[in-house]
Short mmCIF file of C-alpha atoms in Angstrom, two decimals:
data_model
loop_
_atom_site.label_atom_id
_atom_site.label_comp_id
_atom_site.label_asym_id
_atom_site.label_seq_id
_atom_site.Cartn_x
_atom_site.Cartn_y
_atom_site.Cartn_z
CA UNK A 1 17.07 0.87 28.44
CA UNK A 2 14.57 -1.38 26.24
CA UNK A 3 12.21 1.35 24.02
CA UNK A 4 9.41 0.37 22.60
CA UNK A 5 7.41 2.17 19.99
CA UNK A 6 3.77 1.97 18.22
CA UNK A 7 3.76 3.44 14.87
CA UNK A 8 0.22 3.85 13.51
CA UNK A 9 -0.18 4.99 9.67
CA UNK A 10 -2.96 6.77 9.18
CA UNK A 11 -4.07 7.24 5.38
CA UNK A 12 -7.51 5.82 2.95
CA UNK A 13 -4.65 5.53 0.69
CA UNK A 14 -2.34 2.70 2.15
CA UNK A 15 -5.97 0.82 3.19
CA UNK A 16 -6.81 0.50 -0.92
CA UNK A 17 -3.67 -0.54 -1.55
CA UNK A 18 -3.10 2.60 -3.92
CA UNK A 19 0.51 2.98 -2.45
CA UNK A 20 3.52 1.10 -0.87
CA UNK A 21 3.52 2.01 2.90
CA UNK A 22 6.92 2.99 2.92
CA UNK A 23 7.15 4.85 5.44
CA UNK A 24 6.33 1.83 7.90
CA UNK A 25 9.63 -0.06 6.74
CA UNK A 26 10.87 3.28 6.69
CA UNK A 27 10.18 4.04 10.11
CA UNK A 28 10.73 0.03 11.31
CA UNK A 29 14.29 0.09 9.84
CA UNK A 30 15.76 3.86 11.39
CA UNK A 31 14.10 2.96 14.58
CA UNK A 32 15.64 -0.80 15.50
CA UNK A 33 18.68 0.06 14.26
CA UNK A 34 18.97 2.83 17.17
CA UNK A 35 18.55 -0.10 19.22
CA UNK A 36 14.68 0.61 19.91
CA UNK A 37 11.57 -2.41 18.90
CA UNK A 38 9.15 -2.09 17.12
CA UNK A 39 5.74 -3.13 18.79
CA UNK A 40 3.13 -2.85 16.48
CA UNK A 41 2.07 -1.08 12.84
CA UNK A 42 -1.20 0.08 12.32
CA UNK A 43 -3.03 1.04 9.70
CA UNK A 44 -6.01 3.07 9.99
CA UNK A 45 -8.08 5.24 7.75
CA UNK A 46 -8.69 9.01 7.53
CA UNK A 47 -11.59 8.65 10.05
CA UNK A 48 -10.77 11.12 13.30
CA UNK A 49 -12.95 7.99 15.47
CA UNK A 50 -10.66 5.47 14.02
CA UNK A 51 -7.53 7.62 14.95
CA UNK A 52 -8.78 8.24 18.84
CA UNK A 53 -9.57 4.62 19.32
CA UNK A 54 -6.38 3.52 17.54
CA UNK A 55 -3.81 6.04 20.21
CA UNK A 56 -5.88 5.34 23.14
CA UNK A 57 -5.34 1.12 22.69
CA UNK A 58 -1.76 1.83 22.04
CA UNK A 59 -1.76 4.22 25.06
CA UNK A 60 -3.23 1.46 27.02
CA UNK A 61 0.26 -0.57 26.24
CA UNK A 62 2.08 1.89 27.67
CA UNK A 63 5.00 1.81 24.50
CA UNK A 64 7.72 5.09 25.21
CA UNK A 65 6.62 6.22 22.02
CA UNK A 66 3.80 6.46 19.77
CA UNK A 67 4.61 8.01 16.14
CA UNK A 68 1.72 9.03 13.78
CA UNK A 69 2.36 9.56 9.87
CA UNK A 70 -0.45 11.12 7.37
CA UNK A 71 -3.27 13.39 7.94
CA UNK A 72 -1.50 16.96 8.57
CA UNK A 73 -2.52 18.50 5.18
CA UNK A 74 -4.85 21.25 5.07
CA UNK A 75 -8.20 18.82 3.08
CA UNK A 76 -10.54 18.07 4.62
CA UNK A 77 -9.30 14.70 4.55
CA UNK A 78 -6.68 14.99 6.97
CA UNK A 79 -8.27 14.50 10.10
CA UNK A 80 -4.87 13.33 12.94
CA UNK A 81 -4.84 16.62 15.13
CA UNK A 82 -8.51 16.31 15.75
CA UNK A 83 -8.10 12.56 16.25
CA UNK A 84 -5.30 13.20 18.66
CA UNK A 85 -7.51 15.87 20.50
CA UNK A 86 -10.52 13.26 20.93
CA UNK A 87 -8.13 11.30 22.41
CA UNK A 88 -6.90 13.41 24.87
CA UNK A 89 -10.28 15.17 25.73
CA UNK A 90 -9.14 18.14 24.63
CA UNK A 91 -9.94 20.78 22.91
CA UNK A 92 -8.22 22.08 19.28
CA UNK A 93 -6.85 26.04 19.08
CA UNK A 94 -4.73 27.99 16.97
CA UNK A 95 -1.08 27.26 17.55
CA UNK A 96 0.75 31.04 17.46
CA UNK A 97 3.82 28.91 17.11
CA UNK A 98 2.60 26.74 14.14
CA UNK A 99 0.33 29.13 12.75
CA UNK A 100 3.72 31.79 12.21
CA UNK A 101 5.25 27.95 10.13
CA UNK A 102 2.45 27.66 8.46
CA UNK A 103 2.72 31.45 7.28
CA UNK A 104 5.97 31.58 6.76
CA UNK A 105 5.80 28.85 4.47
CA UNK A 106 3.35 29.69 2.56
CA UNK A 107 3.97 33.00 2.12
CA UNK A 108 7.29 32.29 0.44
CA UNK A 109 5.76 29.31 -1.36
CA UNK A 110 2.89 32.29 -2.54
CA UNK A 111 6.08 33.99 -3.35
CA UNK A 112 8.39 32.24 -5.58
CA UNK A 113 5.22 30.63 -7.95
CA UNK A 114 4.17 34.21 -7.90
CA UNK A 115 0.56 33.32 -7.00
CA UNK A 116 -0.74 35.84 -5.78
CA UNK A 117 0.70 39.28 -4.10
CA UNK A 118 -2.55 39.54 -1.64
CA UNK A 119 -1.58 35.93 0.21
CA UNK A 120 -3.56 35.58 3.32
CA UNK A 121 -3.80 32.40 5.61
CA UNK A 122 -7.12 30.68 4.39
CA UNK A 123 -8.92 28.15 6.76
CA UNK A 124 -7.97 25.90 5.22
CA UNK A 125 -3.75 26.41 6.26
CA UNK A 126 -4.82 27.91 9.67
CA UNK A 127 -6.53 24.58 9.53
CA UNK A 128 -2.84 23.13 10.41
CA UNK A 129 -1.36 25.29 12.95
CA UNK A 130 -4.69 23.88 14.47
CA UNK A 131 -3.94 21.82 17.28
CA UNK A 132 -4.93 19.85 20.56
CA UNK A 133 -4.10 22.55 23.51
CA UNK A 134 -1.49 20.73 25.19
CA UNK A 135 0.37 19.81 22.33
CA UNK A 136 3.53 21.67 21.33
CA UNK A 137 4.60 21.81 17.18
CA UNK A 138 7.62 20.14 15.49
CA UNK A 139 9.11 22.62 12.39
CA UNK A 140 8.54 20.59 9.11
CA UNK A 141 11.70 22.22 6.78
CA UNK A 142 10.27 20.60 3.54
CA UNK A 143 7.17 21.13 4.08
CA UNK A 144 4.09 23.23 4.79
CA UNK A 145 2.75 21.15 7.95
CA UNK A 146 3.66 21.12 11.06
CA UNK A 147 4.01 17.73 13.02
CA UNK A 148 3.52 17.82 16.40
CA UNK A 149 4.50 15.59 19.95
CA UNK A 150 2.15 15.45 23.40
CA UNK A 151 2.88 13.85 26.34
CA UNK A 152 0.15 10.92 27.06
CA UNK A 153 1.96 10.59 29.95
CA UNK A 154 4.77 7.37 30.14
CA UNK A 155 4.44 7.91 26.55
CA UNK A 156 5.41 10.86 24.22
CA UNK A 157 3.22 11.27 21.06
CA UNK A 158 4.59 12.28 17.58
CA UNK A 159 2.45 13.15 14.73
CA UNK A 160 4.57 13.18 11.74
CA UNK A 161 3.08 14.06 7.77
CA UNK A 162 2.35 11.23 5.84
CA UNK A 163 4.89 12.56 2.73
CA UNK A 164 8.33 10.46 3.07
CA UNK A 165 10.49 13.26 2.56
CA UNK A 166 8.95 15.62 5.32
CA UNK A 167 8.74 12.57 7.52
CA UNK A 168 11.73 11.10 7.23
CA UNK A 169 13.30 14.97 8.17
CA UNK A 170 11.56 15.25 11.30
CA UNK A 171 12.08 11.41 12.54
CA UNK A 172 15.97 12.74 11.69
CA UNK A 173 16.02 15.85 13.19
CA UNK A 174 13.75 15.55 16.43
CA UNK A 175 12.78 12.19 17.05
CA UNK A 176 16.18 9.78 16.56
CA UNK A 177 17.53 11.88 19.27
CA UNK A 178 14.72 11.08 22.12
CA UNK A 179 14.90 7.24 20.64
CA UNK A 180 18.57 7.03 21.48
CA UNK A 181 18.10 9.05 24.88
CA UNK A 182 15.84 6.23 26.15
CA UNK A 183 17.68 3.33 24.55
CA UNK A 184 21.26 4.71 25.38
CA UNK A 185 24.54 2.36 24.50
CA UNK A 186 21.78 -0.38 23.24
CA UNK A 187 21.86 -1.42 19.53
CA UNK A 188 20.99 -3.66 17.46
CA UNK A 189 23.42 -6.26 15.46
CA UNK A 190 22.17 -8.70 12.13
CA UNK A 191 23.69 -11.32 10.61
CA UNK A 192 22.55 -13.26 7.33
CA UNK A 193 23.31 -16.93 6.54
CA UNK A 194 22.19 -17.90 2.65
CA UNK A 195 21.83 -22.17 2.82
CA UNK A 196 20.36 -25.21 0.36
CA UNK A 197 19.88 -28.80 0.37
CA UNK A 198 18.48 -28.68 3.74
CA UNK A 199 14.52 -29.17 5.01
CA UNK A 200 12.79 -26.08 6.85
CA UNK A 201 12.03 -28.54 8.81
CA UNK A 202 15.06 -30.26 9.59
CA UNK A 203 16.33 -27.19 10.20
CA UNK A 204 13.83 -26.19 13.00
CA UNK A 205 14.86 -28.36 15.96
CA UNK A 206 18.49 -26.97 15.41
CA UNK A 207 17.87 -23.29 15.49
CA UNK A 208 16.11 -24.84 18.64
CA UNK A 209 19.62 -26.03 20.23
CA UNK A 210 21.30 -23.07 19.10
CA UNK A 211 19.22 -19.89 20.93
CA UNK A 212 18.90 -21.75 23.76
CA UNK A 213 22.91 -22.25 23.97
CA UNK A 214 23.48 -18.41 22.93
CA UNK A 215 20.29 -16.39 24.76
CA UNK A 216 20.05 -13.19 23.04
CA UNK A 217 20.05 -14.29 19.57
CA UNK A 218 17.49 -14.73 17.74
CA UNK A 219 17.02 -17.14 14.89
CA UNK A 220 14.55 -16.41 11.76
CA UNK A 221 14.81 -18.59 8.56
CA UNK A 222 13.03 -17.03 5.59
CA UNK A 223 12.32 -19.36 2.57
CA UNK A 224 13.52 -18.28 -0.38
CA UNK A 225 11.23 -18.92 -3.56
CA UNK A 226 13.26 -18.13 -6.76
CA UNK A 227 12.11 -19.77 -9.92
CA UNK A 228 15.17 -21.39 -9.89
CA UNK A 229 15.84 -22.13 -6.01
CA UNK A 230 14.02 -23.21 -2.79
CA UNK A 231 17.24 -22.01 -0.54
CA UNK A 232 16.20 -20.29 2.58
CA UNK A 233 17.66 -17.29 4.59
CA UNK A 234 18.74 -17.61 7.93
CA UNK A 235 18.37 -13.91 9.65
CA UNK A 236 20.13 -13.13 13.15
CA UNK A 237 19.40 -10.88 15.06
CA UNK A 238 20.28 -9.06 18.53
CA UNK A 239 19.71 -6.15 20.79
CA UNK A 240 22.11 -5.52 22.83
CA UNK A 241 24.88 -3.22 24.51
CA UNK A 242 27.68 -5.42 26.16
CA UNK A 243 31.09 -5.60 24.58
CA UNK A 244 30.50 -9.13 23.89
CA UNK A 245 27.62 -8.48 21.72
CA UNK A 246 29.16 -8.77 18.25
CA UNK A 247 31.35 -11.88 19.88
CA UNK A 248 27.88 -13.77 20.66
CA UNK A 249 26.60 -12.72 17.85
CA UNK A 250 29.45 -14.44 15.48
CA UNK A 251 29.46 -17.60 17.61
CA UNK A 252 26.20 -17.79 16.96
CA UNK A 253 26.44 -18.23 13.49
CA UNK A 254 29.34 -20.40 13.78
CA UNK A 255 27.92 -22.94 15.88
CA UNK A 256 24.62 -23.45 13.56
CA UNK A 257 26.50 -23.29 10.29
CA UNK A 258 29.06 -26.14 12.15
CA UNK A 259 24.70 -28.22 13.14
CA UNK A 260 23.55 -27.24 9.70
CA UNK A 261 27.04 -28.66 7.67
CA UNK A 262 26.81 -31.90 9.58
CA UNK A 263 22.94 -32.99 8.33
CA UNK A 264 23.89 -32.20 5.02
CA UNK A 265 23.11 -28.56 4.18
CA UNK A 266 25.13 -26.06 2.07
CA UNK A 267 25.81 -22.26 2.82
CA UNK A 268 25.93 -20.71 0.01
CA UNK A 269 27.06 -17.16 1.03
CA UNK A 270 26.51 -14.99 4.72
CA UNK A 271 25.22 -11.53 4.15
CA UNK A 272 25.93 -8.34 6.13
CA UNK B 1 -23.69 -5.41 0.80
CA UNK B 2 -20.53 -4.31 2.12
CA UNK B 3 -18.35 -6.41 3.89
CA UNK B 4 -15.80 -5.21 6.37
CA UNK B 5 -12.07 -6.48 6.21
CA UNK B 6 -9.30 -6.85 8.65
CA UNK B 7 -5.26 -7.41 7.75
CA UNK B 8 -3.02 -9.81 10.28
CA UNK B 9 0.33 -9.59 9.14
CA UNK B 10 2.83 -11.32 11.78
CA UNK B 11 6.32 -11.40 11.87
CA UNK B 12 9.11 -9.68 13.24
CA UNK B 13 10.67 -9.61 9.56
CA UNK B 14 8.13 -6.27 8.96
CA UNK B 15 8.57 -4.68 12.65
CA UNK B 16 12.36 -4.48 11.90
CA UNK B 17 11.92 -3.12 8.56
CA UNK B 18 13.87 -6.09 7.01
CA UNK B 19 11.10 -6.46 4.20
CA UNK B 20 8.30 -4.46 2.53
CA UNK B 21 4.83 -5.22 3.70
CA UNK B 22 3.74 -5.97 -0.36
CA UNK B 23 1.58 -8.65 1.11
CA UNK B 24 -0.83 -6.13 2.93
CA UNK B 25 -0.83 -3.95 -0.55
CA UNK B 26 -1.61 -7.19 -2.64
CA UNK B 27 -4.11 -7.54 -0.20
CA UNK B 28 -6.10 -4.36 0.73
CA UNK B 29 -5.45 -3.82 -3.63
CA UNK B 30 -7.93 -7.17 -4.06
CA UNK B 31 -10.00 -6.86 -1.38
CA UNK B 32 -10.75 -3.25 -2.18
CA UNK B 33 -11.65 -4.24 -6.45
CA UNK B 34 -13.53 -6.88 -5.25
CA UNK B 35 -16.07 -3.97 -3.32
CA UNK B 36 -15.00 -4.89 0.16
CA UNK B 37 -13.30 -2.30 2.45
CA UNK B 38 -10.40 -2.73 4.27
CA UNK B 39 -10.98 -1.12 8.03
CA UNK B 40 -7.36 -1.88 9.28
CA UNK B 41 -4.22 -3.21 9.18
CA UNK B 42 -1.97 -4.67 11.95
CA UNK B 43 1.45 -5.82 12.24
CA UNK B 44 2.40 -7.46 15.12
CA UNK B 45 5.41 -9.87 16.36
CA UNK B 46 6.04 -13.59 16.34
CA UNK B 47 4.19 -13.80 19.83
CA UNK B 48 1.46 -16.14 20.82
CA UNK B 49 0.10 -13.40 23.30
CA UNK B 50 -0.16 -10.55 20.05
CA UNK B 51 -1.60 -12.82 17.93
CA UNK B 52 -4.28 -13.93 20.41
CA UNK B 53 -4.66 -10.02 21.51
CA UNK B 54 -5.42 -8.55 18.01
CA UNK B 55 -7.48 -11.33 16.76
CA UNK B 56 -9.89 -10.58 19.72
CA UNK B 57 -9.67 -7.14 19.23
CA UNK B 58 -10.15 -6.96 15.59
CA UNK B 59 -13.30 -10.14 16.46
CA UNK B 60 -14.57 -7.28 18.78
CA UNK B 61 -15.08 -3.90 15.83
CA UNK B 62 -17.22 -7.32 14.21
CA UNK B 63 -15.59 -7.27 10.73
CA UNK B 64 -17.04 -9.48 7.70
CA UNK B 65 -13.61 -11.46 7.37
CA UNK B 66 -10.21 -11.15 9.04
CA UNK B 67 -7.37 -12.66 6.90
CA UNK B 68 -3.74 -13.01 8.93
CA UNK B 69 -0.59 -13.44 7.13
CA UNK B 70 2.74 -15.70 8.22
CA UNK B 71 3.90 -17.69 11.06
CA UNK B 72 2.56 -21.45 9.69
CA UNK B 73 6.35 -22.20 8.70
CA UNK B 74 7.62 -25.57 10.86
CA UNK B 75 10.30 -23.18 12.79
CA UNK B 76 9.47 -22.31 16.00
CA UNK B 77 8.81 -18.41 15.78
CA UNK B 78 5.83 -19.50 13.19
CA UNK B 79 2.88 -18.71 16.08
CA UNK B 80 -0.35 -18.47 13.82
CA UNK B 81 -1.69 -21.47 14.72
CA UNK B 82 -1.12 -21.08 18.51
CA UNK B 83 -1.97 -17.27 18.90
CA UNK B 84 -5.44 -18.57 16.84
CA UNK B 85 -6.12 -21.20 19.48
CA UNK B 86 -5.29 -19.33 22.32
CA UNK B 87 -8.07 -16.75 21.05
CA UNK B 88 -10.48 -19.15 20.50
CA UNK B 89 -9.71 -20.89 23.57
CA UNK B 90 -8.85 -23.81 21.53
CA UNK B 91 -7.08 -26.87 21.60
CA UNK B 92 -4.44 -27.73 19.30
CA UNK B 93 -4.64 -30.89 17.33
CA UNK B 94 -3.08 -33.09 14.60
CA UNK B 95 -5.52 -32.33 11.52
CA UNK B 96 -5.61 -35.49 9.91
CA UNK B 97 -6.82 -33.80 6.53
CA UNK B 98 -3.72 -31.07 6.80
CA UNK B 99 -1.44 -33.98 8.10
CA UNK B 100 -2.19 -35.69 4.18
CA UNK B 101 -2.04 -32.31 2.68
CA UNK B 102 2.35 -31.55 4.49
CA UNK B 103 2.60 -35.46 4.19
CA UNK B 104 2.08 -35.26 0.58
CA UNK B 105 3.86 -32.04 -0.42
CA UNK B 106 6.77 -33.11 1.93
CA UNK B 107 7.28 -36.48 -0.12
CA UNK B 108 7.32 -35.22 -3.36
CA UNK B 109 10.00 -32.57 -1.97
CA UNK B 110 12.28 -34.96 -1.08
CA UNK B 111 11.60 -37.36 -3.47
CA UNK B 112 12.87 -34.06 -6.14
CA UNK B 113 15.69 -33.39 -4.23
CA UNK B 114 16.93 -36.81 -3.20
CA UNK B 115 17.25 -35.63 0.23
CA UNK B 116 16.06 -38.75 2.16
CA UNK B 117 14.68 -42.38 0.89
CA UNK B 118 13.47 -42.80 4.14
CA UNK B 119 11.12 -39.66 4.46
CA UNK B 120 9.34 -39.62 7.28
CA UNK B 121 7.41 -36.77 9.20
CA UNK B 122 9.10 -35.15 11.32
CA UNK B 123 7.71 -33.02 14.97
CA UNK B 124 8.13 -30.03 12.72
CA UNK B 125 6.22 -31.39 9.71
CA UNK B 126 3.44 -32.54 11.75
CA UNK B 127 3.62 -28.20 13.39
CA UNK B 128 2.10 -27.47 10.05
CA UNK B 129 -0.84 -29.90 10.14
CA UNK B 130 -1.63 -29.19 14.20
CA UNK B 131 -4.12 -26.86 13.82
CA UNK B 132 -7.07 -25.36 17.03
CA UNK B 133 -9.67 -27.94 17.12
CA UNK B 134 -12.69 -26.58 15.10
CA UNK B 135 -10.89 -25.00 11.97
CA UNK B 136 -10.79 -26.32 8.67
CA UNK B 137 -7.33 -26.56 6.06
CA UNK B 138 -7.31 -24.96 2.90
CA UNK B 139 -4.70 -26.56 0.40
CA UNK B 140 -1.79 -24.54 -0.07
CA UNK B 141 -0.86 -25.64 -3.57
CA UNK B 142 2.38 -23.85 -3.69
CA UNK B 143 3.62 -24.38 -0.14
CA UNK B 144 4.20 -26.69 2.52
CA UNK B 145 2.27 -25.63 5.41
CA UNK B 146 -1.85 -25.28 5.16
CA UNK B 147 -3.69 -22.37 5.68
CA UNK B 148 -7.10 -22.48 7.66
CA UNK B 149 -10.15 -20.81 7.97
CA UNK B 150 -12.38 -20.73 11.17
CA UNK B 151 -16.05 -19.31 11.77
CA UNK B 152 -15.47 -16.89 14.81
CA UNK B 153 -19.61 -16.53 14.92
CA UNK B 154 -20.53 -13.60 12.08
CA UNK B 155 -15.92 -13.00 11.38
CA UNK B 156 -14.75 -16.06 9.22
CA UNK B 157 -10.86 -15.61 9.99
CA UNK B 158 -8.40 -17.10 6.99
CA UNK B 159 -4.79 -17.94 7.83
CA UNK B 160 -2.54 -17.51 5.09
CA UNK B 161 0.83 -18.14 4.94
CA UNK B 162 3.70 -15.16 4.91
CA UNK B 163 5.52 -16.54 1.20
CA UNK B 164 3.67 -13.89 -1.22
CA UNK B 165 3.00 -16.30 -3.84
CA UNK B 166 1.32 -18.93 -1.36
CA UNK B 167 -0.38 -16.03 -0.18
CA UNK B 168 -1.59 -15.03 -3.48
CA UNK B 169 -2.99 -18.24 -4.34
CA UNK B 170 -4.59 -19.40 -1.33
CA UNK B 171 -5.97 -16.24 -1.31
CA UNK B 172 -7.32 -16.12 -5.39
CA UNK B 173 -8.66 -19.68 -4.96
CA UNK B 174 -10.17 -19.02 -1.59
CA UNK B 175 -11.17 -16.27 -0.39
CA UNK B 176 -11.91 -13.88 -3.16
CA UNK B 177 -15.12 -15.63 -4.12
CA UNK B 178 -15.95 -15.20 -0.29
CA UNK B 179 -15.39 -11.48 -0.36
CA UNK B 180 -17.69 -11.34 -3.73
CA UNK B 181 -20.10 -13.51 -2.38
CA UNK B 182 -21.05 -11.19 0.68
CA UNK B 183 -20.31 -7.90 -1.41
CA UNK B 184 -22.47 -9.37 -4.82
CA UNK B 185 -22.30 -6.66 -7.50
CA UNK B 186 -20.97 -3.78 -5.34
CA UNK B 187 -17.37 -3.11 -6.79
CA UNK B 188 -14.90 -0.27 -6.64
CA UNK B 189 -14.49 2.84 -9.15
CA UNK B 190 -11.72 5.35 -8.88
CA UNK B 191 -10.24 7.94 -10.80
CA UNK B 192 -7.17 9.89 -10.76
CA UNK B 193 -6.66 13.73 -11.78
CA UNK B 194 -2.57 15.10 -11.91
CA UNK B 195 -2.78 19.21 -11.34
CA UNK B 196 -0.08 21.65 -10.75
CA UNK B 197 -0.62 26.05 -10.08
CA UNK B 198 -3.15 25.49 -7.10
CA UNK B 199 -1.89 25.19 -3.64
CA UNK B 200 -3.86 22.02 -1.97
CA UNK B 201 -5.36 25.09 1.04
CA UNK B 202 -7.07 26.51 -2.17
CA UNK B 203 -8.36 22.80 -3.56
CA UNK B 204 -9.59 22.42 -0.18
CA UNK B 205 -13.13 23.95 -0.38
CA UNK B 206 -13.63 22.83 -3.42
CA UNK B 207 -13.40 19.28 -3.03
CA UNK B 208 -15.31 19.50 -0.17
CA UNK B 209 -18.31 21.56 -1.89
CA UNK B 210 -17.18 19.13 -4.95
CA UNK B 211 -18.40 15.93 -2.58
CA UNK B 212 -21.42 17.74 -0.98
CA UNK B 213 -22.76 17.81 -4.37
CA UNK B 214 -21.89 14.06 -5.07
CA UNK B 215 -22.44 11.44 -2.28
CA UNK B 216 -20.91 8.64 -2.24
CA UNK B 217 -17.79 9.78 -4.26
CA UNK B 218 -14.42 10.69 -1.85
CA UNK B 219 -11.96 12.80 -3.08
CA UNK B 220 -8.49 12.56 -2.00
CA UNK B 221 -6.08 15.08 -3.04
CA UNK B 222 -1.82 13.42 -3.00
CA UNK B 223 0.67 15.55 -2.69
CA UNK B 224 3.59 14.78 -5.52
CA UNK B 225 7.19 15.90 -4.25
CA UNK B 226 9.30 15.12 -7.39
CA UNK B 227 12.54 17.60 -7.38
CA UNK B 228 11.15 19.38 -10.75
CA UNK B 229 7.94 19.77 -9.89
CA UNK B 230 5.00 20.78 -6.69
CA UNK B 231 2.05 19.17 -8.01
CA UNK B 232 -1.37 16.70 -7.14
CA UNK B 233 -2.83 14.31 -7.62
CA UNK B 234 -6.05 14.15 -7.35
CA UNK B 235 -7.68 10.48 -6.74
CA UNK B 236 -11.55 10.31 -7.17
CA UNK B 237 -12.81 6.73 -5.58
CA UNK B 238 -16.72 5.28 -5.11
CA UNK B 239 -18.06 1.85 -4.15
CA UNK B 240 -21.02 0.93 -5.63
CA UNK B 241 -22.71 -1.08 -7.75
CA UNK B 242 -25.85 0.66 -9.02
CA UNK B 243 -25.72 1.43 -12.95
CA UNK B 244 -24.67 4.49 -12.85
CA UNK B 245 -22.15 4.50 -10.65
CA UNK B 246 -19.60 5.19 -13.47
CA UNK B 247 -21.47 8.27 -14.56
CA UNK B 248 -21.65 9.54 -11.30
CA UNK B 249 -17.68 10.07 -10.86
CA UNK B 250 -17.40 11.17 -14.78
CA UNK B 251 -19.45 14.12 -13.27
CA UNK B 252 -18.11 14.30 -10.17
CA UNK B 253 -14.21 14.63 -12.53
CA UNK B 254 -16.13 17.23 -14.31
CA UNK B 255 -17.43 19.43 -12.20
CA UNK B 256 -14.20 19.55 -9.76
CA UNK B 257 -12.03 20.12 -13.42
CA UNK B 258 -14.48 22.90 -13.75
CA UNK B 259 -13.77 24.33 -10.70
CA UNK B 260 -9.67 23.90 -10.22
CA UNK B 261 -9.64 25.34 -13.58
CA UNK B 262 -11.77 28.46 -12.67
CA UNK B 263 -9.63 29.15 -9.88
CA UNK B 264 -6.41 29.01 -11.97
CA UNK B 265 -5.36 25.92 -11.70
CA UNK B 266 -4.27 23.38 -14.60
CA UNK B 267 -4.88 19.73 -15.05
CA UNK B 268 -1.73 18.22 -16.60
CA UNK B 269 -3.15 14.20 -17.08
CA UNK B 270 -5.96 12.18 -16.01
CA UNK B 271 -5.18 8.60 -14.56
CA UNK B 272 -6.69 5.80 -14.80
#
């Protein structure tokens, strides 16, 4: 079954271009490889209003999953749980399971760095365990801030931390299995051809013909602009679970290769 | 004056994680440095419906500018102009100025690569010049596909190509001046402190105090996770145009530095 996923990345640092949004690409790759489809990635500021609005907009489009990243840490600007609570019209409460998760992490951390012998949970530590009433905490093996999931009614929302290795670990441990359960035996196949000596505009009608001949295969051309060449990449993709998907993709590549050569184009390499 | 900008990146290749969305970060950096504020970045598929819907949603939020990237090339999957036309309920027409731009580029290209002595404008070449009726073409110095701008009524929409060097050239030549005109003498200031030996949760109340003491300065903490350290970056930002903005930012950094040292934290380096 198809599973649509929306990714919402929360953080002013992304909107000022301070950091590359590597989380979005990493999630897009993992989700695609699992056979699901990322329909939208939205980057928004650390604002309760923006978080709540964006979640509600995404929910309206009825994806199987919404995954947020960022905004789970103890500082004032981490507002994801508050935004989710606002979107769901739920109260924020200290979740006891999450509280124990945070306490365990912080105690271990304080011990390791010998910061204080009388470690206690500050309001900021408690904030990391203060979640919308209906949410279920998800353990963060690497960092202190627990993630959560909550059922929006047909759509499952996961809120992950923004730190890439924490985000990736929780995705791998808690989300990938959920996606695979929805998607079933579907998979994602891809293949690339690199070519030159043909205009993209001359190539366009050939692509349309070959796509019509091979339903289910999507072909996209990407200009590759290096100082010494104006070559093109043709990227073939297919989501499917039938035993002959691989063969269909291979046949599509062959058919287009033939048409390109007929028009004087040259295949440089065939990737993936 | 504040200028809000929304960026919409169009392309399935971004949603499958095939490529890093470097355009979004580059635009975010440029727009921020010009003193404007990127309020949202949305990544959507090559779908007329998604493009039209996303533009209309952005328009509702009344930003000064909407900038789209991608989808201007001649292949079937480049649908930005169709999406804009749908959003604006306008017809698509061959724009004669854009047509001449494309013809000039393609003729020169054909001559350079000696592809054909009888070069003519194919339907795919003409597609690059087929724009919503009210749009104004913007010359693309580097590539063949013209960009465009169109007034949405209070919001100016620019549609840029997805190839990074083409996108950047058009931004520099045509958009940066528009942003600067709206923004005026406002600018963006930033400074970073890198520190260790202090919990992010212990730091949180200090940040809140210092932000309250220095209105206009925004401080965000970022954990830096390297194998050998658990240090933090504190990033101070300020948008403003008053002569003493620089001094305000410096004073804020000094005040927080004092409080951090008082709590046993250690400043490693001060960046930017």
